[in-house]
Coordinates of C-alpha atoms in Angstrom, one line a residue:
M1469 CA 128.0 137.6 69.3
R1470 CA 126.8 137.6 72.9
A1471 CA 128.3 140.0 75.4
A1472 CA 130.0 137.1 77.3
D1473 CA 131.5 135.8 74.1
E1474 CA 132.6 139.3 73.0
Q1475 CA 134.4 139.7 76.3
D1476 CA 136.0 136.3 76.1
F1477 CA 137.1 136.9 72.5
A1478 CA 138.5 140.3 73.4
S1479 CA 140.6 138.7 76.2
Y1480 CA 141.8 136.0 73.8
V1481 CA 142.9 138.4 71.1
A1482 CA 144.7 140.6 73.7
A1483 CA 146.5 137.6 75.1
R1484 CA 147.2 135.5 72.0
R1485 CA 147.4 137.8 69.0
P1486 CA 151.0 139.0 69.5
G1487 CA 152.4 135.5 69.9
L1488 CA 150.4 134.3 66.9
V1489 CA 151.7 137.1 64.7
Q1490 CA 155.3 136.3 65.8
A1491 CA 154.9 132.6 65.2
V1492 CA 153.5 133.2 61.6
A1493 CA 156.5 135.4 60.9
V1494 CA 158.8 132.6 62.0
L1495 CA 157.0 130.3 59.6
G1496 CA 158.3 132.6 56.8
S1497 CA 155.7 135.4 56.3
P1498 CA 156.9 139.0 56.7
P1499 CA 155.8 140.6 60.0
G1500 CA 153.2 142.9 58.4
H1501 CA 151.7 140.1 56.4
A1502 CA 151.8 137.8 59.3
A1503 CA 149.6 140.2 61.2
T1504 CA 147.2 140.3 58.3
L1505 CA 146.9 136.5 58.1
T1506 CA 146.5 136.3 61.9
D1507 CA 143.7 138.9 61.9
R1508 CA 141.9 137.1 59.1
A1509 CA 142.0 133.8 61.1
L1510 CA 140.9 135.5 64.3
A1511 CA 138.1 137.2 62.6
R1512 CA 136.8 133.8 61.3
A1513 CA 137.2 132.3 64.8
G1514 CA 135.3 135.3 66.3
R1515 CA 132.2 134.7 64.1
E1516 CA 131.8 131.2 65.7
W1517 CA 133.4 132.0 69.0
A1518 CA 130.8 130.2 71.1
E1519 CA 131.7 126.9 69.4
V1520 CA 135.4 127.6 69.0
R1521 CA 136.0 128.2 72.7
Q1522 CA 134.4 124.9 73.7
G1523 CA 136.4 121.8 74.8
S1524 CA 140.0 122.1 75.9
G1525 CA 140.4 125.6 74.5
P1526 CA 140.4 127.4 71.2
D1527 CA 144.1 127.4 70.4
A1528 CA 144.2 124.3 68.1
E1529 CA 141.2 125.6 66.1
V1530 CA 142.6 129.1 65.8
W1531 CA 145.9 127.6 64.5
R1532 CA 144.0 125.4 62.1
L1533 CA 142.2 128.5 60.7
L1534 CA 145.5 130.4 60.6
L1535 CA 147.4 127.7 58.7
E1536 CA 144.4 127.5 56.3
E1537 CA 144.6 131.2 55.7
R1538 CA 148.3 131.0 55.1
A1539 CA 147.9 128.1 52.7
R1540 CA 145.3 129.7 50.5
D1541 CA 146.8 133.2 50.6
R1542 CA 147.6 134.6 47.2
T1543 CA 149.0 138.0 48.2
R1544 CA 152.2 139.0 46.4
W1545 CA 153.7 140.0 49.7
W1546 CA 157.3 139.6 48.5
H1547 CA 156.9 142.8 46.3
E1548 CA 156.4 144.9 49.4
E1549 CA 158.1 143.3 52.4
P1550 CA 160.6 140.4 52.2
A1551 CA 160.5 137.7 54.8
T1552 CA 163.2 137.6 57.5
A1553 CA 166.0 135.2 56.7
A1554 CA 166.2 132.3 59.1
P1555 CA 169.2 130.1 57.9
G1556 CA 168.3 127.0 59.8
L1557 CA 164.5 127.1 59.4
D1558 CA 164.6 128.1 55.8
R1559 CA 166.2 124.8 54.9
L1560 CA 163.4 122.8 56.3
E1561 CA 160.5 121.3 54.3
P1562 CA 157.4 123.4 55.0
G1563 CA 155.6 120.7 57.0
R1564 CA 158.6 120.1 59.2
R1565 CA 159.1 123.8 59.7
T1566 CA 155.5 124.2 60.7
C1567 CA 155.8 121.3 63.1
L1568 CA 158.9 122.7 64.7
V1569 CA 157.5 126.3 65.0
L1570 CA 154.2 125.0 66.5
S1571 CA 156.2 122.8 69.0
A1572 CA 158.4 125.7 70.0
L1573 CA 155.9 128.6 70.1
A1574 CA 152.2 127.5 70.0
G1575 CA 152.0 125.7 73.4
L1576 CA 150.0 122.9 71.9
P1577 CA 150.1 119.2 72.8
D1578 CA 152.1 117.0 70.6
Q1579 CA 149.1 115.3 69.1
D1580 CA 147.6 118.7 68.1
V1581 CA 151.0 119.7 66.5
A1582 CA 151.0 116.4 64.5
A1583 CA 147.4 116.9 63.4
L1584 CA 148.1 120.4 62.2
S1585 CA 151.5 120.0 60.6
G1586 CA 151.4 116.4 59.3
C1587 CA 154.5 115.4 61.3
W1588 CA 155.2 114.5 64.9
P1589 CA 157.6 116.6 67.0
S1590 CA 161.1 115.0 67.1
P1591 CA 162.7 115.6 70.5
G1592 CA 165.2 112.9 69.7
D1593 CA 166.6 114.8 66.7
P1594 CA 169.8 116.5 67.8
A1595 CA 169.1 119.5 65.6
T1596 CA 165.6 120.1 67.1
P1597 CA 166.6 122.0 70.3
G1598 CA 168.9 124.5 68.3
L1599 CA 166.2 125.1 65.7
E1600 CA 163.5 125.6 68.4
Q1601 CA 165.7 128.1 70.1
Q1602 CA 166.3 129.9 66.9
A1603 CA 162.5 130.0 66.4
R1604 CA 162.0 131.5 69.8
E1605 CA 164.7 134.1 69.3
L1606 CA 163.3 135.1 65.9
A1607 CA 159.8 135.4 67.4
A1608 CA 161.0 137.7 70.2
D1609 CA 162.5 140.1 67.6
V1610 CA 159.3 140.4 65.6
P1611 CA 157.5 143.8 66.2
V1612 CA 153.7 143.5 66.5
A1613 CA 151.4 146.5 66.1
G1614 CA 148.4 146.4 68.4
R1615 CA 144.9 145.9 67.1
S1616 CA 141.7 145.7 69.1
A1617 CA 139.4 142.7 69.1
A1618 CA 136.6 144.9 67.7
E1619 CA 138.8 145.9 64.7
V1620 CA 139.7 142.2 64.2
A1621 CA 136.1 141.0 64.4
A1622 CA 135.0 143.6 61.8
L1623 CA 137.3 142.3 59.1
R1624 CA 135.7 140.7 56.0
A1625 CA 137.0 137.8 54.0
P1626 CA 139.4 139.1 51.3
R1627 CA 138.5 138.7 47.7
R1628 CA 140.3 135.9 45.9
A1629 CA 143.2 137.2 43.8
R1630 CA 143.7 136.0 40.3
R1631 CA 145.8 133.0 40.5
G1632 CA 147.0 132.3 37.0
P1633 CA 149.8 135.0 36.7
L1634 CA 151.1 134.3 40.2
V1635 CA 151.1 130.5 39.7
L1636 CA 153.0 130.8 36.5
A1637 CA 155.5 133.4 37.8
L1638 CA 156.3 131.4 40.8
V1639 CA 156.0 127.8 39.7
L1640 CA 157.7 128.3 36.3
A1641 CA 160.7 129.9 38.1
L1642 CA 160.9 127.2 40.8
L1643 CA 160.1 123.9 39.3
V1644 CA 163.3 123.6 37.4
G1645 CA 163.4 119.9 37.9
L1646 CA 160.7 119.7 35.2
A1647 CA 162.8 121.7 32.8
T1648 CA 165.8 119.6 33.5
W1649 CA 163.8 116.6 32.6
R1650 CA 163.1 118.2 29.2
G1651 CA 166.8 118.7 28.5
L1652 CA 167.9 115.3 29.6
R1653 CA 165.1 113.0 28.3
S1654 CA 165.4 111.0 25.2
E1655 CA 163.0 111.8 22.3
E1656 CA 159.6 110.2 22.8
P1657 CA 157.1 109.5 20.0
P1658 CA 154.1 111.8 20.2
E1659 CA 151.2 110.5 22.3
A1660 CA 148.0 109.5 20.7
E1661 CA 145.1 111.7 21.6
Q1662 CA 143.6 110.5 24.9
V1663 CA 139.9 109.8 25.3
E1664 CA 138.4 111.4 28.4
E1665 CA 138.2 108.9 31.2
V1666 CA 137.3 108.6 34.8
V1667 CA 139.0 106.6 37.5
G1668 CA 136.9 104.9 40.1
P1669 CA 137.5 104.6 43.8
A1670 CA 140.3 102.4 45.0
R1671 CA 140.0 99.4 47.2
V1672 CA 140.7 100.4 50.9
R1673 CA 142.3 98.4 53.6
Q1674 CA 142.3 99.9 57.1
L1675 CA 145.6 100.1 59.1
E1676 CA 146.2 100.2 62.8
H1677 CA 149.3 102.5 62.4
S1678 CA 150.3 105.3 60.1
V1679 CA 153.1 107.7 59.2
P1680 CA 152.7 111.5 58.6
I1681 CA 153.2 111.3 54.9
P1682 CA 151.8 109.2 52.1
W1683 CA 154.0 106.3 50.8
Y1684 CA 153.8 103.5 48.3
A1685 CA 154.9 99.9 48.3
S1686 CA 153.8 96.5 46.9
G1687 CA 150.8 97.9 45.0
E1688 CA 149.4 99.8 47.9
L1689 CA 149.3 103.6 48.4
V1690 CA 149.1 104.5 52.1
V1691 CA 147.3 107.7 53.0
G1692 CA 146.7 108.2 56.7
F1693 CA 145.3 105.0 58.2
S1694 CA 144.2 103.6 54.8
A1695 CA 146.0 101.4 52.3
L1696 CA 144.6 101.9 48.8
G1697 CA 145.0 99.2 46.1
V1698 CA 146.7 101.3 43.4
P1699 CA 149.1 99.4 41.1
G1700 CA 151.8 100.9 39.0
V1701 CA 152.6 104.1 40.9
R1702 CA 155.7 105.8 39.4
R1703 CA 155.7 109.3 41.1
L1704 CA 154.1 110.4 44.3
V1705 CA 153.7 113.7 46.2
A1706 CA 151.8 114.7 49.3
V1707 CA 149.1 117.5 49.1
R1708 CA 147.2 118.5 52.2
E1709 CA 145.1 115.5 53.4
A1710 CA 145.7 113.4 50.2
A1711 CA 148.3 112.3 47.7
V1712 CA 148.8 112.7 44.0
Y1713 CA 150.5 110.0 42.0
S1714 CA 151.3 109.3 38.4
D1715 CA 151.3 105.7 37.1
G1716 CA 152.8 103.7 34.4
E1717 CA 150.1 104.8 32.0
G1718 CA 150.9 108.5 32.6
R1719 CA 147.7 109.2 34.6
V1720 CA 148.0 111.9 37.2
V1721 CA 145.5 111.1 40.0
R1722 CA 144.6 112.5 43.4
A1723 CA 143.7 109.9 46.0
D1724 CA 142.5 110.4 49.6
A1725 CA 142.2 108.1 52.6
S1726 CA 138.5 107.2 51.7
G1727 CA 139.7 105.7 48.5
A1728 CA 138.1 108.4 46.3
R1729 CA 140.2 109.3 43.3
L1730 CA 140.2 112.2 40.8
L1731 CA 141.9 112.1 37.5
L1732 CA 143.8 115.4 37.1
G1733 CA 145.5 114.7 33.7
R1734 CA 148.3 112.8 32.0
S1735 CA 152.0 113.4 32.2
A1736 CA 154.7 112.8 29.6
P1737 CA 156.7 109.5 29.9
G1738 CA 159.3 109.9 32.6
A1739 CA 158.3 113.4 33.6
A1740 CA 158.6 114.6 37.2
L1741 CA 155.6 115.3 39.4
V1742 CA 156.1 118.2 41.7
G1743 CA 153.7 119.2 44.5
E1744 CA 153.3 122.2 46.8
R1745 CA 151.9 120.6 49.9
E1746 CA 150.3 123.5 51.8
R1747 CA 148.4 125.0 48.8
G1748 CA 147.7 121.7 47.2
W1749 CA 149.2 122.6 43.8
V1750 CA 150.7 120.0 41.5
A1751 CA 152.7 120.5 38.3
W1752 CA 153.9 118.2 35.5
V1753 CA 154.8 118.1 31.8
E1754 CA 151.7 117.2 29.9
A1755 CA 151.7 114.1 27.7
G1756 CA 152.3 114.8 24.0
S1757 CA 153.5 118.3 24.5
D1758 CA 156.3 120.5 26.1
E1759 CA 153.7 122.3 28.3
L1760 CA 154.0 122.7 32.0
V1761 CA 150.5 122.4 33.5
V1762 CA 149.7 123.5 37.1
V1763 CA 146.6 122.2 38.8
D1764 CA 144.8 122.7 42.1
A1765 CA 144.7 119.1 43.2
S1766 CA 141.7 119.7 45.6
D1767 CA 139.2 120.0 42.7
G1768 CA 141.2 119.5 39.5
T1769 CA 141.0 123.2 38.5
E1770 CA 143.8 124.1 36.0
L1771 CA 145.6 127.2 37.3
G1772 CA 147.8 127.8 34.3
R1773 CA 150.1 126.3 31.6
R1774 CA 153.0 127.4 29.5
V1775 CA 155.5 126.0 27.1
L1776 CA 158.5 124.8 29.0
V1777 CA 161.9 125.9 27.9
G1778 CA 165.0 123.8 28.6
L1779 CA 167.6 124.8 31.1
G1780 CA 171.3 124.5 30.3
A1781 CA 174.6 126.2 30.0
D1782 CA 173.7 127.9 26.6
D1783 CA 170.2 129.1 27.7
E1784 CA 169.7 132.8 27.7
T1785 CA 167.1 132.7 30.6
P1786 CA 168.4 130.5 33.5
P1787 CA 166.3 130.4 36.6
A1788 CA 166.9 132.9 39.4
G1789 CA 170.1 132.1 41.3
V1790 CA 171.6 129.9 38.6
R1791 CA 174.5 131.2 36.4
P1792 CA 174.6 130.6 32.7
D1793 CA 177.6 128.2 33.2
E1794 CA 175.6 126.1 35.8
I1795 CA 172.9 123.5 35.4
A1796 CA 169.9 123.3 37.8
L1797 CA 169.6 119.5 38.3
D1798 CA 166.8 119.5 40.8
A1799 CA 164.9 122.1 42.8
A1800 CA 162.3 122.2 45.6
F1801 CA 160.4 125.2 46.9
S1802 CA 158.4 126.3 49.8
T1803 CA 155.7 128.9 50.6
T1804 CA 158.3 130.8 52.5
G1805 CA 159.8 132.1 49.3
A1806 CA 162.9 129.8 49.4
I1807 CA 164.1 127.8 46.4
T1808 CA 166.7 125.1 47.1
Y1809 CA 168.7 123.9 44.0
V1810 CA 171.1 121.2 43.4
I1811 CA 173.6 122.8 41.0
G1812 CA 176.0 121.1 38.6
D1813 CA 178.7 122.5 36.3
G1814 CA 177.8 122.9 32.7
S1815 CA 180.5 120.4 31.8
Q1816 CA 178.5 117.7 33.8
V1817 CA 175.8 117.5 31.1
A1818 CA 177.1 116.0 27.9
G1819 CA 174.1 116.6 25.8
A1820 CA 170.3 116.6 25.5
D1821 CA 170.1 112.9 25.2
E1822 CA 172.7 111.8 27.8
F1823 CA 173.6 112.5 31.4
R1824 CA 177.1 111.7 32.6
R1825 CA 179.5 112.6 35.4
L1826 CA 183.1 113.5 34.6
S1827 CA 185.9 112.3 36.8
E1828 CA 187.2 115.8 37.1
A1829 CA 183.7 117.2 38.0
R1830 CA 183.6 119.4 41.0
G1831 CA 180.5 117.7 42.4
W1832 CA 177.1 119.0 43.3
L1833 CA 176.4 122.3 45.0
L1834 CA 173.4 122.8 47.3
R1835 CA 172.2 126.4 47.1
T1836 CA 169.1 128.2 48.6
C1837 CA 167.8 131.4 47.1
F1838 CA 165.0 133.7 48.4
V1839 CA 162.4 135.0 46.0
G1840 CA 161.7 138.2 48.0
S1841 CA 165.2 139.5 48.5
G1842 CA 167.0 137.8 45.6
S1843 CA 169.8 136.7 47.9
C1844 CA 171.3 133.2 47.7
T1845 CA 173.3 131.1 50.1
D1846 CA 175.7 128.2 49.0
H1847 CA 175.5 125.5 51.7
L1848 CA 178.0 122.8 50.7
R1849 CA 179.5 120.9 47.9
V1850 CA 179.2 117.1 47.7
S1851 CA 180.6 114.3 45.6
S1852 CA 178.9 113.4 42.3
A1853 CA 180.2 109.9 42.4
D1854 CA 177.2 108.2 44.0
G1855 CA 174.5 109.0 41.4
E1856 CA 172.2 111.8 40.4
P1857 CA 171.0 114.3 43.0
L1858 CA 167.4 114.2 44.4
L1859 CA 165.7 116.7 46.7
A1860 CA 162.9 115.5 49.0
R1861 CA 159.4 116.7 48.0

């Protein structure tokens, strides 16, 4: 690095590093680990500082690197330092939380916030000002230990941790919606052995306008500014810059805005498809088996699989935060270590082949539990009269 670049980088680290660490902590990482992730991103930026500093400024690029470090991080930080509870922010979907935190703390233009988080800031939402104020207050309380630019620049990229045990430990505990499917589905005949196949690119139609998340209607899957001709989509989740869907034939496919598609596997009939957007993981119950398979959608790498056990009132191993007399009807999780469940009474499930609501049922309970601390918060109870519960993915 040239002397001028070194001096400029040192000035940037001194000015921006404390705020970056605090903002990452507000995203849900413990303060100590937030500093580690920030330093990794800054070290990467420092290696190409002459290019990073060009244009309107390096902030957006540094944040891109920082969010990338956080998304691909495999450190088991919750064993050492739990994240700080943030009741309002912990209830947000990860992309929305990132959008709000960037809007409140990063000082970036709205278009940069949208490009980084996948959603546009929502000043018209009456809840936004209160949540942004909570973000600022939480950030102000985060302690930041100093570190020089030279120490940051000397950091090397961390070795990739083994992902299999972590994926299974987290995802098997969190994706209880898949296990609920197993307990409530009717018996299906075994699937015939599938012949290996490849899906070709989809027809692409360019659009003038777009929305922050993929969506599907009338035989077209919209990703960014592209409408892909993809018939028969049954399940759909967003992963980073693409989408993963399952169709009527049970195929699980990743598709991006260019129309390129990658066959990831096949799901059992009626099985849920669950995605973790920031890391790009997808999980489903494999066709012809009771195995949960977890795949990195970016390249189709299988991260792990295990036989899925049903969840119910008589099970000996309910998920964390769910009592033996309760049923986890749906669940969604985030990289912040929070699991949100929809909880039903054991009496609300009549049997493995039937789902019914009783007139005397107490309704559905919304509960959030935190992996790191083990604590849970019950938010509210709602009527069960209007159909089965569903959490946004």
